[in-house]
Tab-separated table of C-alpha atoms in Angstrom:
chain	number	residue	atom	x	y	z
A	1	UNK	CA	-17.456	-11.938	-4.024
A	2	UNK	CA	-16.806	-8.526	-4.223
A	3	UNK	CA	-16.553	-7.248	-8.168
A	4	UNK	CA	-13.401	-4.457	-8.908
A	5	UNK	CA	-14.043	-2.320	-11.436
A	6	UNK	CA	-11.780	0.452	-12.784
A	7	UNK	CA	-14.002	3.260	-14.260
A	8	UNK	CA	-11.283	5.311	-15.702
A	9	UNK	CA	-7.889	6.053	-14.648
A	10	UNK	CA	-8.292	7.505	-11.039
A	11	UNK	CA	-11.937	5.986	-10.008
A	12	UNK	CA	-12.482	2.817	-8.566
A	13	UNK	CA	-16.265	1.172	-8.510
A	14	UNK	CA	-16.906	-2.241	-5.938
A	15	UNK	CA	-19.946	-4.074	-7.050
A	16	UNK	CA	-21.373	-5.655	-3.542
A	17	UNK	CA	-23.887	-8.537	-3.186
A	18	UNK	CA	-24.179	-8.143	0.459
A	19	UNK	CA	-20.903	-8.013	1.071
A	20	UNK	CA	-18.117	-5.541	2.589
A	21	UNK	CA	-15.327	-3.579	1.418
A	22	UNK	CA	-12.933	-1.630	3.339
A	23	UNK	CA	-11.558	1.451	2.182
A	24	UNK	CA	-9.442	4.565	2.629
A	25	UNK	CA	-11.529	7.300	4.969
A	26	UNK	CA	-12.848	9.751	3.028
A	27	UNK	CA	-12.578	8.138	-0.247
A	28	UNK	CA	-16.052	7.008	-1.054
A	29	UNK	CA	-17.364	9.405	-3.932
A	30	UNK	CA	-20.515	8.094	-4.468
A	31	UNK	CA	-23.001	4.762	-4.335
A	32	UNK	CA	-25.872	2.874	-5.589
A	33	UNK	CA	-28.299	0.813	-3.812
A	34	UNK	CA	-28.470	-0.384	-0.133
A	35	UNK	CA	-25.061	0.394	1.406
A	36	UNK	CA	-24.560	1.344	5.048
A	37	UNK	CA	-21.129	2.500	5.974
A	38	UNK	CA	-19.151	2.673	9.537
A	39	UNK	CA	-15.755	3.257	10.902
A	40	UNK	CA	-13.249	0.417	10.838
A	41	UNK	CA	-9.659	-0.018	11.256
A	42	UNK	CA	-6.972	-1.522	8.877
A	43	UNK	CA	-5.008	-4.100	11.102
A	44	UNK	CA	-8.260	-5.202	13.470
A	45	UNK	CA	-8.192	-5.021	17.327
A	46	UNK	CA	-5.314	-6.977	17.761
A	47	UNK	CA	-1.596	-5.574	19.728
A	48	UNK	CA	0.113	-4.734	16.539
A	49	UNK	CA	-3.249	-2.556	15.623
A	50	UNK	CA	-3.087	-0.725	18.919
A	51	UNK	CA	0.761	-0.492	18.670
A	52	UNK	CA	-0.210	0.735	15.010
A	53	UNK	CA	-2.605	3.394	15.739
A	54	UNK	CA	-0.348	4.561	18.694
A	55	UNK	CA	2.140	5.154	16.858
A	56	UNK	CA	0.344	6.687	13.232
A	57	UNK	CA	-2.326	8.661	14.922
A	58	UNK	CA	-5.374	7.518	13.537
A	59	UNK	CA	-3.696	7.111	10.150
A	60	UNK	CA	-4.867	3.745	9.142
A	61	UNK	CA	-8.269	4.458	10.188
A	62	UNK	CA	-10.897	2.877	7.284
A	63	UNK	CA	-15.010	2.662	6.402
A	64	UNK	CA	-16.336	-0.075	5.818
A	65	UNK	CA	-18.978	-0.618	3.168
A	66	UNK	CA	-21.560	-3.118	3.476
A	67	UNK	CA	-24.826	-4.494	1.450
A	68	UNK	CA	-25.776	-4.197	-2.152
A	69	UNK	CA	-25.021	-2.219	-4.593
A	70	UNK	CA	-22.204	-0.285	-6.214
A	71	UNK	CA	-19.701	2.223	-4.239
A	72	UNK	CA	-17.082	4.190	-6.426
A	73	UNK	CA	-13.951	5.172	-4.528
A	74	UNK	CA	-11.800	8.393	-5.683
A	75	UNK	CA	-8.875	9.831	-3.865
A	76	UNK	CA	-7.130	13.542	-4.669
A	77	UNK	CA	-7.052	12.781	-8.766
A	78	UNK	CA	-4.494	10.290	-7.908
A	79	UNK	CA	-4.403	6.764	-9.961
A	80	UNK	CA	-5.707	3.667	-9.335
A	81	UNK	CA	-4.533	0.081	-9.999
A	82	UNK	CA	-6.110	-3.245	-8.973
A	83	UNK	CA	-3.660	-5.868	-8.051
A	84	UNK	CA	-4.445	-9.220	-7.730
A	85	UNK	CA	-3.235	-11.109	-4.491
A	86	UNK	CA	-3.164	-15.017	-5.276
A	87	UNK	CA	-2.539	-16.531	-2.461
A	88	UNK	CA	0.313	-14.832	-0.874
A	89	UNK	CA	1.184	-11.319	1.087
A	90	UNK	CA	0.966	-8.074	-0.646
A	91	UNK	CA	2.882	-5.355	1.077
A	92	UNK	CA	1.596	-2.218	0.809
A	93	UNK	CA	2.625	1.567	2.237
A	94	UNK	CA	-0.596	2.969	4.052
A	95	UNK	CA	-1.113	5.937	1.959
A	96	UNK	CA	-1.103	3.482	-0.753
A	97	UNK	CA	-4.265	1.612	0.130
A	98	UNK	CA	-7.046	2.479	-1.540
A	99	UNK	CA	-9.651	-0.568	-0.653
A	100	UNK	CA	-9.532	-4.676	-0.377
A	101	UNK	CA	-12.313	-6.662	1.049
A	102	UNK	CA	-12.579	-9.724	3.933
A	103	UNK	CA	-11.115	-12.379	1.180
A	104	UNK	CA	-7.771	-10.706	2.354
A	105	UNK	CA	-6.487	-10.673	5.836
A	106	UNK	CA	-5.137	-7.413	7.120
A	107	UNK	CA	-2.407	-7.006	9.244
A	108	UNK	CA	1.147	-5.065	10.186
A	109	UNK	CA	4.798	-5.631	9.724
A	110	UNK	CA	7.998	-4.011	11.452
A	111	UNK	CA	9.887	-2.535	8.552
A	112	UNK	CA	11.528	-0.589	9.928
A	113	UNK	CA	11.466	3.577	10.392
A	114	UNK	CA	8.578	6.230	9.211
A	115	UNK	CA	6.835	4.665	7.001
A	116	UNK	CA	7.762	1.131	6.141
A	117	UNK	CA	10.398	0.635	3.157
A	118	UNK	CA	9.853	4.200	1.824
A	119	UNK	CA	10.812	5.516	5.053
A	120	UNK	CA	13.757	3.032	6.596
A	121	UNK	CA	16.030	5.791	5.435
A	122	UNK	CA	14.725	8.973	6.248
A	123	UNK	CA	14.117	6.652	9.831
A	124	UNK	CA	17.658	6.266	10.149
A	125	UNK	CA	18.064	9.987	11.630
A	126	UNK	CA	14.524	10.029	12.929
A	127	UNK	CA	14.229	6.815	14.962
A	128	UNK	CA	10.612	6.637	14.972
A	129	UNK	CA	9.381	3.104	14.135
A	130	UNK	CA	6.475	2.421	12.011
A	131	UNK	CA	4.544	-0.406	10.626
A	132	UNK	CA	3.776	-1.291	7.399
A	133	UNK	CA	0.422	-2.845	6.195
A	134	UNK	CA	0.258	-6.782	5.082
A	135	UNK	CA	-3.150	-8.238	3.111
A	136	UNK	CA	-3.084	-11.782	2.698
A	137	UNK	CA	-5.607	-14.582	1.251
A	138	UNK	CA	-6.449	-14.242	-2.417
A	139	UNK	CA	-8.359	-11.407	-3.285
A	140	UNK	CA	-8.086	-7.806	-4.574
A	141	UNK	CA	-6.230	-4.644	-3.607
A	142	UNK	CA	-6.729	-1.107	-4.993
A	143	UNK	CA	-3.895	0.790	-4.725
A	144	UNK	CA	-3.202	4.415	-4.988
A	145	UNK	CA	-0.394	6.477	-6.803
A	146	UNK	CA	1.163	9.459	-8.508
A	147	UNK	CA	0.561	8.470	-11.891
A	148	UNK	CA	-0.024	5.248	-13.087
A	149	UNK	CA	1.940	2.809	-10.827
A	150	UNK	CA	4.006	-0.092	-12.543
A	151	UNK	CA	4.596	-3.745	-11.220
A	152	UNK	CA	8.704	-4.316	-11.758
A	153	UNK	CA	9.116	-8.930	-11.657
A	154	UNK	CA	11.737	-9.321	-9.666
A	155	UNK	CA	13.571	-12.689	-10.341
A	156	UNK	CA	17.131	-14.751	-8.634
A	157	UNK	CA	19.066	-13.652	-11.455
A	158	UNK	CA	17.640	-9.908	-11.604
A	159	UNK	CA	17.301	-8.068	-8.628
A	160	UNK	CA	15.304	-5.180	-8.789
A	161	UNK	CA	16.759	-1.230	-6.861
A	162	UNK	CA	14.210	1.075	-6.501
A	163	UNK	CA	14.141	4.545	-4.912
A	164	UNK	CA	12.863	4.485	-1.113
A	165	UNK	CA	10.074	7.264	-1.789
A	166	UNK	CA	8.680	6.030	-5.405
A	167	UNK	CA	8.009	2.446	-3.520
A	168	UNK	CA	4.741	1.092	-3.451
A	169	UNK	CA	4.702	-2.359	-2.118
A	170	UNK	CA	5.084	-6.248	-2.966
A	171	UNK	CA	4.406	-9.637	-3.540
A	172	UNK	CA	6.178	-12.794	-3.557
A	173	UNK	CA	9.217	-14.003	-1.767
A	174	UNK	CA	11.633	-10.809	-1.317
A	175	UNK	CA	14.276	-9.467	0.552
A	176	UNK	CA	15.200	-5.915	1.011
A	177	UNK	CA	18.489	-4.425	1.908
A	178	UNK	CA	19.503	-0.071	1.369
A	179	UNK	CA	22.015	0.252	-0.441
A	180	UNK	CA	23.858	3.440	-0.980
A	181	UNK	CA	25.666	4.934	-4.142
A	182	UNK	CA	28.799	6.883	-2.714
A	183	UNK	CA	29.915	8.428	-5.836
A	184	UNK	CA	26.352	9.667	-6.527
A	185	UNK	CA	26.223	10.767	-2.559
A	186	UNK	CA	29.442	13.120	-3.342
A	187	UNK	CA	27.750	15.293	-6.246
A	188	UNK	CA	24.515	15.427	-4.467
A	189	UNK	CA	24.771	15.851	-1.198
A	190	UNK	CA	24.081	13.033	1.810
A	191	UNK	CA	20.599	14.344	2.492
A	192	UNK	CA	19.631	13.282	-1.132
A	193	UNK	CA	17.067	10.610	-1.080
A	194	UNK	CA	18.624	9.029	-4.372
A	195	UNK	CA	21.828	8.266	-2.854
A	196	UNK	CA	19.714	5.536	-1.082
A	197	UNK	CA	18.569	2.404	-2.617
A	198	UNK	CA	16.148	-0.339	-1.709
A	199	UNK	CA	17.353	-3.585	-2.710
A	200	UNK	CA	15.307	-6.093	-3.937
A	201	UNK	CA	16.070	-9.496	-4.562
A	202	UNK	CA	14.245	-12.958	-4.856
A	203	UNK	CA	10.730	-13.890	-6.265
A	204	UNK	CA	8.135	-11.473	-6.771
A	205	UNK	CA	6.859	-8.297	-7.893
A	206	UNK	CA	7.532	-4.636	-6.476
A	207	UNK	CA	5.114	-1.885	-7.389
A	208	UNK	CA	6.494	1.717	-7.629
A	209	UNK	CA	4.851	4.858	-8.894
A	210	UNK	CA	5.963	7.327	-11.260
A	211	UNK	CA	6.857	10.149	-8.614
A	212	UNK	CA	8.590	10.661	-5.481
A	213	UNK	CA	6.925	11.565	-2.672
């Protein structure tokens, strides 16, 4: 299987015994050995994947990476974290994804408006649906973020409010509902993104970064 290495911070190196790894266009930095690359898409040929790149323009387009050897992944000096998918569905925001391999099964989700979770609010005025990418299977995911991202356990007893634009994605058994804070809303203003809440609550983890975009 496919080996994830961190090299520092903000690169990412995939060990590959002739094997494939999907990744962010654009993102490869460098590589070692036999590796040929070629286009791919996130979500495979499926409806939702042509609904998807309808609607996002190309946006989820990938390379894949296949052989032996060693490719190391970079994107814009932002940071990387490997999160480990056991078994369940790891919800992710596109811009997010760094790289994952065929252990996981990609696919989309209806969240809502521009943008998945992050966007359901700004959507609200927009009305532009989006989709949202799902992995599943057990396997790894690099992720990408603005700063070093965090993994908040959401539990029954401790639900978990993040802010729409700082989100991530998640794991486990979770529901999410916007909630809004109407005495915050009056000092700053209804256009302010942190008058807006997402709601999480149930079993799991949520992933946020340390910025908003």
């Amino acid at each position: 299987m496919p080996v994830y290495q961190q090299i520092n911070e903000k690169m990412l190196e995939v060990k590959l015994g002739n094997e494939e790894v999907f990744a962010r266009k654009g993102a490869m930095v460098s590589y070692q050995g036999d590796v040929a690359f070629s286009r791919s898409f996130l979500a495979g040929q499926g409806v939702q994947s042509l609904a998807m790149r309808a609607v996002t323009n190309e946006g989820y387009a990938m390379m894949s990476a296949r052989g032996s050897g060693s490719v190391f992944y970079a994107q814009g000096g932002l940071f990387v974290t490997i999160v480990p998918v056991r078994g369940e569905t790891f919800y992710v925001e596109s811009d997010s994804l760094l790289a994952f391999d065929a252990r996981l099964t990609a696919g989309t989700m209806f969240l809502g408006n521009q943008g998945g979770v992050q966007g359901v609010v700004r959507g609200m005025a927009s009305g532009q649906g989006l989709f949202t990418t799902t992995l599943q299977g057990t396997g790894e995911v690099a992720i990408l973020s603005d700063g070093n991202a965090i993994g908040l356990p959401v539990t029954p007893d401790v639900p978990v409010f993040v802010d729409p634009q700082a989100y991530i994605g998640h794991t486990g058994q979770l529901s999410s509902t916007i909630v809004t804070d109407l005495n915050w809303k009056t000092f700053v203003g209804q256009a302010s993104g942190e008058s807006y809440q997402v709601k999480f609550t149930g079993q799991g983890t949520v992933y946020i970064q340390a910025s908003e975009r």
